[in-house]
């Protein structure tokens, strides 16, 4: 079922509701007038005790919701969801999505399990053989502002990565203006919640506080999905450098680009306006005005600004998002709204 009768709410389940992105999803869905959260899940063994919804999501001020139960397919199916959000590790999403689809529910996956179209890329970038390679060509890469009718009624949506969202939203409007062969360099910095709630030494307070570092150069998993969505070959001169910023939330990407012909502020403004004039969650700043993290943290928006350099032959483009919202949960809800024909801003404004 895709178009629903207006009186019936979309029945929603969240796997990974005890994680950072899953928690954000639960908060957004609780405020969504056309969705009803019917079940939420943690990992854990089947006999672990359920966690009360109000304790899991104190931000909702005690609002009612289903307890988080240890995940099992039987429990999920018993709740009869129309759509299941997967806010789970990549391999978990890859394992559970085919069963959920077979039960008739749709899947919106926040992990990377269905973002790449080529099965052979999974061992290389994700370290596992994909258990459901046939689904990779069906999954819609849910960079919402750049997807049209293909989202409507889709069975399987692969929500883009957080870094990828910030870079692609900034780069796609000017892609046709770039000088062939000149490198595009993307320096992106992310708050630590981008790594989820895992407790590695690298994410401990003493390692992060007062520190700042680049990591994953040339091997970060978001690079192939960016190349794929931009239509760039693995050899194209595209450089992505992620950095870990000692703050909790937010991604700021600084893109360095060169144009085939000199650009004016008006021409670039028009290129961004063509892409985003009618979109509710991407705001483009006037030429020369660059957005900051605090402009978007806690919001479902992306903000983009640019400065022209060298007589208009080059530009620096800056893009900011909240990694847990536009980079994960709010974009997933935007995608659900598109899939089910709800207003795009429902639950998000
Ligand atoms: N963090 C971000 O900014 C961000 C942005 C975009 C996409 N993502 C992607 O979204 C997914 C979730 O990320 P996150 O940062 O929210 O992770 P997280 O905070 O580490 O939470 C992971 C969630 O998955 C559950 N889980 C783990 N193993 C499971 C299993 N085998 N079966 C069922 N549930 C299981 C965990 O349950 P327990 O609480 O019981 O451990 C927890 O609820 C990841 O794939 C990540 O790459 C994250």
Coordinates of N, CA, C and O in Angstrom, one line a residue, residues 102-239:
X102 N 10.0 -9.0 2.6 CA 9.2 -10.2 2.3 C 7.9 -10.2 3.1 O 6.8 -10.8 2.6
X103 N 7.8 -9.6 4.2 CA 6.6 -9.5 5.0 C 5.6 -8.5 4.5 O 4.5 -8.4 5.0
X104 N 6.1 -7.7 3.5 CA 5.1 -6.7 2.9 C 5.4 -5.3 3.4 O 4.8 -4.4 2.8
X105 N 6.2 -5.1 4.4 CA 6.5 -3.7 4.9 C 7.6 -3.1 4.0 O 8.4 -3.8 3.4
X106 N 7.6 -1.8 4.0 CA 8.7 -1.0 3.3 C 9.8 -0.8 4.3 O 9.6 -0.9 5.5
X107 N 11.0 -0.5 3.7 CA 12.2 -0.3 4.6 C 12.8 1.0 4.2 O 13.0 1.3 3.0
X108 N 13.1 1.8 5.2 CA 14.0 3.0 5.0 C 15.2 2.8 5.9 O 15.1 2.7 7.1
X109 N 16.4 2.5 5.3 CA 17.6 2.1 6.0 C 18.5 3.3 6.1 O 18.9 3.9 5.1
X110 N 18.9 3.6 7.4 CA 19.8 4.7 7.6 C 21.3 4.3 7.5 O 22.2 5.1 7.4
X111 N 21.5 3.0 7.5 CA 22.9 2.5 7.4 C 23.3 2.5 5.9 O 22.6 3.0 5.0
X112 N 24.6 2.0 5.7 CA 25.1 2.0 4.4 C 24.8 0.7 3.6 O 25.3 0.5 2.5
X113 N 23.9 -0.1 4.2 CA 23.8 -1.5 3.6 C 23.2 -1.5 2.2 O 23.4 -2.5 1.5
X114 N 22.5 -0.5 1.8 CA 21.9 -0.5 0.4 C 22.2 0.7 -0.4 O 21.6 1.0 -1.4
X115 N 23.3 1.4 0.0 CA 23.6 2.7 -0.7 C 24.4 2.4 -2.0 O 24.3 3.2 -3.0
X116 N 25.2 1.4 -2.0 CA 26.1 1.2 -3.2 C 25.4 0.2 -4.1 O 24.8 -0.8 -3.7
X117 N 25.4 0.4 -5.5 CA 24.7 -0.4 -6.4 C 25.4 -1.7 -6.7 O 24.8 -2.7 -7.1
X118 N 26.8 -1.7 -6.6 CA 27.6 -2.8 -7.1 C 27.9 -3.7 -5.9 O 28.6 -3.3 -5.0
X119 N 27.4 -5.0 -6.0 CA 27.7 -5.9 -4.9 C 29.2 -6.0 -4.5 O 29.5 -6.2 -3.3
X120 N 30.0 -6.0 -5.5 CA 31.5 -6.2 -5.3 C 32.1 -5.1 -4.4 O 33.2 -5.2 -3.9
X121 N 31.3 -4.0 -4.3 CA 31.9 -2.9 -3.5 C 31.7 -3.1 -2.0 O 32.4 -2.5 -1.2
X122 N 30.8 -4.1 -1.7 CA 30.6 -4.3 -0.2 C 31.8 -4.9 0.5 O 32.2 -4.4 1.5
X123 N 32.4 -6.0 0.0 CA 33.6 -6.5 0.6 C 34.7 -5.4 0.7 O 35.3 -5.3 1.7
X124 N 34.8 -4.7 -0.4 CA 35.9 -3.7 -0.4 C 35.7 -2.5 0.6 O 36.6 -2.2 1.3
X125 N 34.5 -2.0 0.6 CA 34.3 -0.8 1.4 C 33.7 -1.1 2.8 O 33.8 -0.3 3.7
X126 N 32.9 -2.2 2.9 CA 32.2 -2.4 4.1 C 32.7 -3.7 4.8 O 32.3 -4.0 6.0
X127 N 33.5 -4.5 4.1 CA 34.1 -5.6 4.8 C 33.2 -6.8 4.9 O 33.4 -7.7 5.7
X128 N 32.1 -6.9 4.1 CA 31.3 -8.1 4.2 C 30.7 -8.4 2.8 O 30.5 -7.4 2.0
X129 N 30.4 -9.6 2.5 CA 29.7 -10.0 1.2 C 28.2 -9.6 1.4 O 27.6 -9.9 2.5
X130 N 27.6 -9.0 0.5 CA 26.3 -8.5 0.7 C 25.3 -9.7 0.6 O 25.4 -10.5 -0.3
X131 N 24.5 -9.9 1.7 CA 23.6 -11.1 1.7 C 22.4 -11.0 0.7 O 21.7 -12.0 0.5
X132 N 22.1 -9.8 0.2 CA 20.9 -9.6 -0.7 C 21.3 -8.7 -1.8 O 20.7 -7.6 -2.0
X133 N 22.2 -9.2 -2.7 CA 22.7 -8.3 -3.7 C 21.6 -7.8 -4.7 O 21.7 -6.7 -5.3
X134 N 20.6 -8.7 -4.9 CA 19.6 -8.3 -5.9 C 18.8 -7.1 -5.5 O 18.2 -6.4 -6.3
X135 N 18.8 -6.7 -4.2 CA 18.1 -5.6 -3.7 C 18.8 -4.3 -4.0 O 18.2 -3.2 -3.9
X136 N 20.1 -4.4 -4.3 CA 20.9 -3.1 -4.4 C 20.4 -2.3 -5.6 O 20.5 -1.0 -5.5
X137 N 20.0 -2.9 -6.7 CA 19.5 -2.1 -7.8 C 18.1 -1.6 -7.6 O 17.7 -0.6 -8.3
X138 N 17.4 -2.1 -6.6 CA 16.1 -1.6 -6.4 C 16.1 -0.4 -5.4 O 15.2 0.5 -5.5
X139 N 17.1 -0.4 -4.5 CA 17.1 0.6 -3.5 C 17.1 2.0 -4.1 O 17.9 2.3 -5.0
X140 N 16.3 2.9 -3.6 CA 16.4 4.3 -4.0 C 17.3 5.1 -3.1 O 17.1 5.1 -1.9
X141 N 18.3 5.7 -3.7 CA 19.3 6.5 -2.8 C 18.6 7.8 -2.5 O 18.3 8.7 -3.3
X142 N 18.2 7.9 -1.2 CA 17.3 8.9 -0.7 C 17.8 10.3 -0.4 O 17.6 10.8 0.7
X143 N 18.6 10.9 -1.3 CA 19.0 12.3 -1.2 C 17.7 13.1 -1.6 O 17.6 13.4 -2.8
X144 N 16.9 13.4 -0.7 CA 15.5 13.7 -1.0 C 15.3 14.8 -2.0 O 14.5 14.7 -2.9
X145 N 16.1 15.9 -1.9 CA 15.9 17.0 -2.8 C 16.2 16.7 -4.2 O 15.8 17.4 -5.1
X146 N 17.0 15.6 -4.4 CA 17.4 15.3 -5.8 C 16.7 14.1 -6.3 O 17.0 13.6 -7.4
X147 N 15.7 13.6 -5.6 CA 14.9 12.4 -6.0 C 13.5 12.9 -6.4 O 12.9 13.7 -5.6
X148 N 12.9 12.4 -7.4 CA 11.6 12.8 -7.8 C 10.6 11.6 -7.5 O 10.5 11.1 -6.4
X149 N 9.9 11.2 -8.6 CA 8.9 10.2 -8.5 C 9.4 8.9 -8.0 O 8.6 8.1 -7.5
X150 N 10.7 8.6 -8.1 CA 11.1 7.3 -7.7 C 11.0 7.0 -6.3 O 11.0 5.8 -5.8
X151 N 10.8 8.0 -5.4 CA 10.6 7.8 -4.0 C 9.2 7.4 -3.7 O 8.9 6.7 -2.8
X152 N 8.3 7.9 -4.5 CA 6.8 7.6 -4.3 C 6.5 6.1 -4.4 O 6.7 5.5 -5.4
X153 N 6.1 5.5 -3.3 CA 5.8 4.1 -3.3 C 7.0 3.2 -3.2 O 6.8 2.0 -3.2
X154 N 8.2 3.7 -3.1 CA 9.4 2.9 -3.1 C 9.3 1.8 -2.0 O 8.8 2.2 -0.9
X155 N 9.8 0.6 -2.2 CA 9.8 -0.4 -1.2 C 11.0 -0.3 -0.3 O 11.0 -0.6 0.9
X156 N 12.2 0.2 -0.8 CA 13.4 0.2 -0.1 C 14.2 1.5 -0.4 O 14.5 1.8 -1.6
X157 N 14.4 2.3 0.7 CA 15.1 3.6 0.5 C 16.4 3.5 1.3 O 16.4 3.1 2.4
X158 N 17.5 3.8 0.6 CA 18.8 3.8 1.3 C 19.1 5.3 1.6 O 19.3 6.1 0.7
X159 N 18.9 5.6 2.9 CA 19.2 7.0 3.3 C 20.7 7.3 3.1 O 21.5 6.5 3.5
X160 N 21.0 8.5 2.5 CA 22.5 8.8 2.3 C 23.2 8.9 3.6 O 22.7 9.2 4.7
X161 N 24.6 8.7 3.5 CA 25.4 9.0 4.7 C 25.4 10.5 5.1 O 25.1 11.3 4.2
X162 N 25.8 10.7 6.3 CA 25.8 12.1 6.8 C 26.8 13.0 6.0 O 26.4 14.1 5.5
X163 N 28.0 12.6 5.9 CA 29.0 13.3 5.1 C 28.5 13.5 3.7 O 28.6 14.6 3.1
X164 N 28.0 12.4 3.1 CA 27.6 12.4 1.7 C 26.5 13.4 1.5 O 26.5 14.2 0.5
X165 N 25.5 13.5 2.5 CA 24.5 14.5 2.4 C 25.0 15.9 2.3 O 24.6 16.7 1.4
X166 N 25.9 16.2 3.2 CA 26.4 17.6 3.2 C 27.2 17.9 1.9 O 27.1 19.0 1.4
X167 N 28.0 17.0 1.4 CA 28.8 17.2 0.2 C 27.9 17.3 -1.0 O 28.0 18.2 -1.8
X168 N 27.1 16.3 -1.2 CA 26.3 16.2 -2.4 C 25.3 17.4 -2.5 O 25.2 17.9 -3.6
X169 N 24.7 17.8 -1.4 CA 23.8 19.0 -1.6 C 24.5 20.2 -2.0 O 24.0 21.0 -2.8
X170 N 25.8 20.3 -1.6 CA 26.6 21.5 -2.0 C 27.1 21.4 -3.4 O 27.2 22.4 -4.1
X171 N 27.4 20.2 -3.8 CA 28.2 20.1 -5.1 C 27.3 19.9 -6.3 O 27.6 20.4 -7.4
X172 N 26.1 19.2 -6.1 CA 25.3 18.8 -7.3 C 24.8 20.0 -8.1 O 24.8 20.0 -9.3
X173 N 24.4 21.1 -7.5 CA 23.9 22.3 -8.3 C 25.0 22.9 -9.2 O 24.6 23.5 -10.2
X174 N 26.3 22.7 -8.9 CA 27.3 23.4 -9.7 C 28.1 22.4 -10.6 O 29.1 22.7 -11.3
X175 N 27.7 21.1 -10.5 CA 28.5 20.0 -11.1 C 28.8 20.3 -12.6 O 29.9 20.1 -13.1
X176 N 27.7 20.8 -13.3 CA 27.8 21.1 -14.7 C 28.7 22.2 -15.1 O 29.1 22.4 -16.3
X177 N 29.1 23.0 -14.1 CA 30.0 24.2 -14.3 C 31.4 23.9 -14.1 O 32.3 24.8 -14.4
X178 N 31.8 22.7 -13.6 CA 33.2 22.5 -13.1 C 34.1 22.3 -14.3 O 33.7 21.8 -15.4
X179 N 35.4 22.6 -14.1 CA 36.4 22.4 -15.1 C 36.8 20.9 -15.1 O 37.2 20.4 -14.1
X180 N 36.6 20.3 -16.3 CA 37.0 18.8 -16.4 C 38.5 18.7 -16.0 O 39.3 19.4 -16.4
X181 N 38.7 17.6 -15.2 CA 40.1 17.3 -14.9 C 40.7 18.0 -13.7 O 41.6 17.6 -13.1
X182 N 40.0 19.1 -13.3 CA 40.5 19.8 -12.0 C 39.9 19.1 -10.8 O 38.7 18.8 -10.8
X183 N 40.7 18.9 -9.8 CA 40.2 18.2 -8.6 C 39.1 19.0 -7.9 O 39.1 20.2 -7.8
X184 N 38.1 18.2 -7.3 CA 37.2 18.8 -6.3 C 37.7 18.3 -5.0 O 37.9 17.1 -4.8
X185 N 37.9 19.2 -4.1 CA 38.4 18.8 -2.8 C 37.4 19.1 -1.7 O 36.9 20.3 -1.6
X186 N 37.0 18.1 -0.9 CA 36.0 18.3 0.1 C 36.6 18.0 1.5 O 37.0 16.8 1.7
X187 N 36.7 19.0 2.3 CA 37.2 18.8 3.7 C 35.9 18.9 4.5 O 35.2 19.9 4.6
X188 N 35.7 17.8 5.2 CA 34.4 17.7 6.0 C 34.8 17.5 7.5 O 35.7 16.6 7.7
X189 N 34.1 18.2 8.4 CA 34.4 17.9 9.8 C 33.1 17.5 10.4 O 32.0 18.0 10.1
X190 N 33.2 16.5 11.3 CA 31.9 16.0 11.9 C 32.1 15.9 13.4 O 33.2 15.6 14.0
X191 N 31.0 16.2 14.1 CA 30.9 16.0 15.5 C 31.0 14.5 15.8 O 30.7 13.6 15.0
X192 N 31.2 14.2 17.1 CA 31.6 12.8 17.5 C 30.4 11.9 17.4 O 30.5 10.6 17.3
X193 N 29.1 12.4 17.5 CA 28.0 11.5 17.5 C 27.8 10.8 16.1 O 27.1 9.9 16.0
X194 N 28.6 11.3 15.1 CA 28.6 10.6 13.8 C 29.1 9.2 13.9 O 28.7 8.4 13.0
X195 N 29.8 8.9 15.0 CA 30.3 7.5 15.1 C 29.3 6.6 15.9 O 29.6 5.5 16.2
X196 N 28.1 7.2 16.3 CA 27.2 6.4 17.1 C 27.6 6.4 18.6 O 28.6 7.1 19.0
X197 N 27.0 5.5 19.3 CA 27.2 5.5 20.8 C 28.3 4.5 21.2 O 28.5 4.3 22.4
X198 N 29.0 4.0 20.2 CA 30.1 3.0 20.5 C 31.2 3.6 21.4 O 31.5 4.8 21.3
X199 N 31.8 2.8 22.2 CA 32.8 3.3 23.1 C 34.2 2.8 22.7 O 34.6 1.8 23.2
X200 N 34.8 3.5 21.8 CA 36.2 3.2 21.4 C 37.1 4.1 22.1 O 36.7 5.3 22.3
X201 N 38.4 3.8 22.3 CA 39.3 4.7 22.8 C 39.4 6.0 22.0 O 39.4 7.1 22.6
X202 N 39.3 5.9 20.7 CA 39.4 7.0 19.8 C 38.3 8.1 20.1 O 38.5 9.2 19.7
X203 N 37.2 7.6 20.6 CA 36.1 8.5 20.9 C 36.0 8.9 22.3 O 34.9 9.5 22.7
X204 N 37.0 8.6 23.1 CA 36.9 9.0 24.5 C 37.2 10.4 24.7 O 37.9 11.1 23.9
X205 N 36.7 11.0 25.8 CA 36.9 12.4 26.1 C 38.4 12.8 26.0 O 38.7 13.9 25.4
X206 N 39.2 12.0 26.7 CA 40.7 12.4 26.7 C 41.3 12.4 25.4 O 42.3 13.2 25.1
X207 N 40.8 11.6 24.5 CA 41.4 11.6 23.1 C 40.9 12.8 22.3 O 41.6 13.2 21.4
X208 N 39.7 13.2 22.6 CA 39.0 14.2 21.7 C 39.2 15.6 22.2 O 39.4 16.5 21.4
X209 N 39.1 15.8 23.5 CA 39.1 17.2 24.0 C 40.4 17.9 23.7 O 41.5 17.4 23.9
X210 N 40.3 19.1 23.1 CA 41.5 19.9 22.7 C 42.2 19.3 21.5 O 43.4 19.7 21.3
X211 N 41.6 18.4 20.8 CA 42.3 17.8 19.7 C 41.4 18.0 18.4 O 40.3 18.3 18.5
X212 N 42.0 17.7 17.3 CA 41.3 17.8 16.0 C 42.1 17.0 15.0 O 43.4 17.2 14.9
X213 N 41.5 16.2 14.2 CA 42.3 15.3 13.3 C 41.5 14.9 12.1 O 40.3 14.8 12.1
X214 N 42.3 14.7 11.0 CA 41.8 14.1 9.8 C 41.9 12.5 10.0 O 42.7 12.0 10.8
X215 N 41.0 11.8 9.3 CA 41.0 10.3 9.4 C 40.4 9.8 8.1 O 39.8 10.5 7.3
X216 N 40.6 8.5 7.9 CA 39.9 7.8 6.8 C 40.2 8.3 5.4 O 39.3 8.1 4.5
X217 N 41.3 9.0 5.2 CA 41.5 9.6 3.8 C 41.6 8.5 2.8 O 42.5 7.6 2.9
X218 N 40.8 8.6 1.8 CA 40.8 7.6 0.7 C 40.1 6.3 1.0 O 40.0 5.4 0.1
X219 N 39.7 6.1 2.2 CA 39.1 4.8 2.6 C 37.8 4.9 3.3 O 37.2 4.0 3.7
X220 N 37.3 6.2 3.4 CA 36.0 6.4 4.1 C 34.9 5.8 3.2 O 34.8 6.1 2.0
X221 N 33.9 5.2 3.9 CA 32.8 4.5 3.2 C 31.9 5.5 2.5 O 31.1 5.0 1.6
X222 N 31.9 6.7 2.9 CA 31.0 7.7 2.2 C 31.5 8.1 0.8 O 30.7 8.6 0.0
X223 N 32.8 7.9 0.6 CA 33.3 8.3 -0.7 C 32.7 7.6 -1.9 O 32.3 8.3 -2.9
X224 N 32.6 6.3 -1.9 CA 32.0 5.6 -3.1 C 30.6 6.0 -3.3 O 30.1 6.1 -4.5
X225 N 29.8 6.3 -2.3 CA 28.4 6.7 -2.5 C 28.3 8.1 -3.1 O 27.5 8.4 -3.9
X226 N 29.3 8.9 -2.7 CA 29.3 10.3 -3.3 C 29.7 10.2 -4.8 O 29.1 10.8 -5.7
X227 N 30.7 9.4 -5.1 CA 31.1 9.2 -6.5 C 30.0 8.6 -7.3 O 29.7 9.1 -8.5
X228 N 29.3 7.7 -6.8 CA 28.2 7.0 -7.5 C 27.1 8.0 -7.8 O 26.6 8.1 -8.9
X229 N 26.7 8.8 -6.8 CA 25.6 9.8 -7.0 C 26.0 10.9 -8.0 O 25.2 11.5 -8.7
X230 N 27.3 11.2 -8.0 CA 27.8 12.3 -8.8 C 28.1 11.8 -10.2 O 28.5 12.6 -11.1
X231 N 28.1 10.4 -10.4 CA 28.5 9.9 -11.7 C 30.0 10.0 -12.0 O 30.4 10.0 -13.1
X232 N 30.8 9.9 -10.9 CA 32.3 10.0 -11.1 C 32.9 8.6 -11.0 O 32.5 7.8 -10.2
X233 N 33.9 8.4 -11.9 CA 34.6 7.1 -11.8 C 35.5 7.1 -10.6 O 35.8 8.1 -10.0
X234 N 36.0 5.8 -10.2 CA 36.9 5.8 -9.1 C 38.2 6.6 -9.4 O 38.9 6.9 -8.4
X235 N 38.5 6.8 -10.7 CA 39.8 7.6 -11.0 C 39.5 9.1 -11.0 O 40.5 9.8 -11.0
X236 N 38.3 9.5 -11.1 CA 38.1 11.0 -11.2 C 38.7 11.7 -10.0 O 38.7 11.2 -8.9
X237 N 39.3 12.9 -10.2 CA 40.0 13.6 -9.2 C 39.1 14.3 -8.2 O 38.8 15.5 -8.2
X238 N 38.6 13.4 -7.3 CA 37.6 13.9 -6.2 C 38.3 13.5 -4.9 O 38.6 12.3 -4.7
X239 N 38.5 14.5 -4.0 CA 39.3 14.2 -2.8 C 38.3 14.5 -1.6 O 37.8 15.6 -1.5

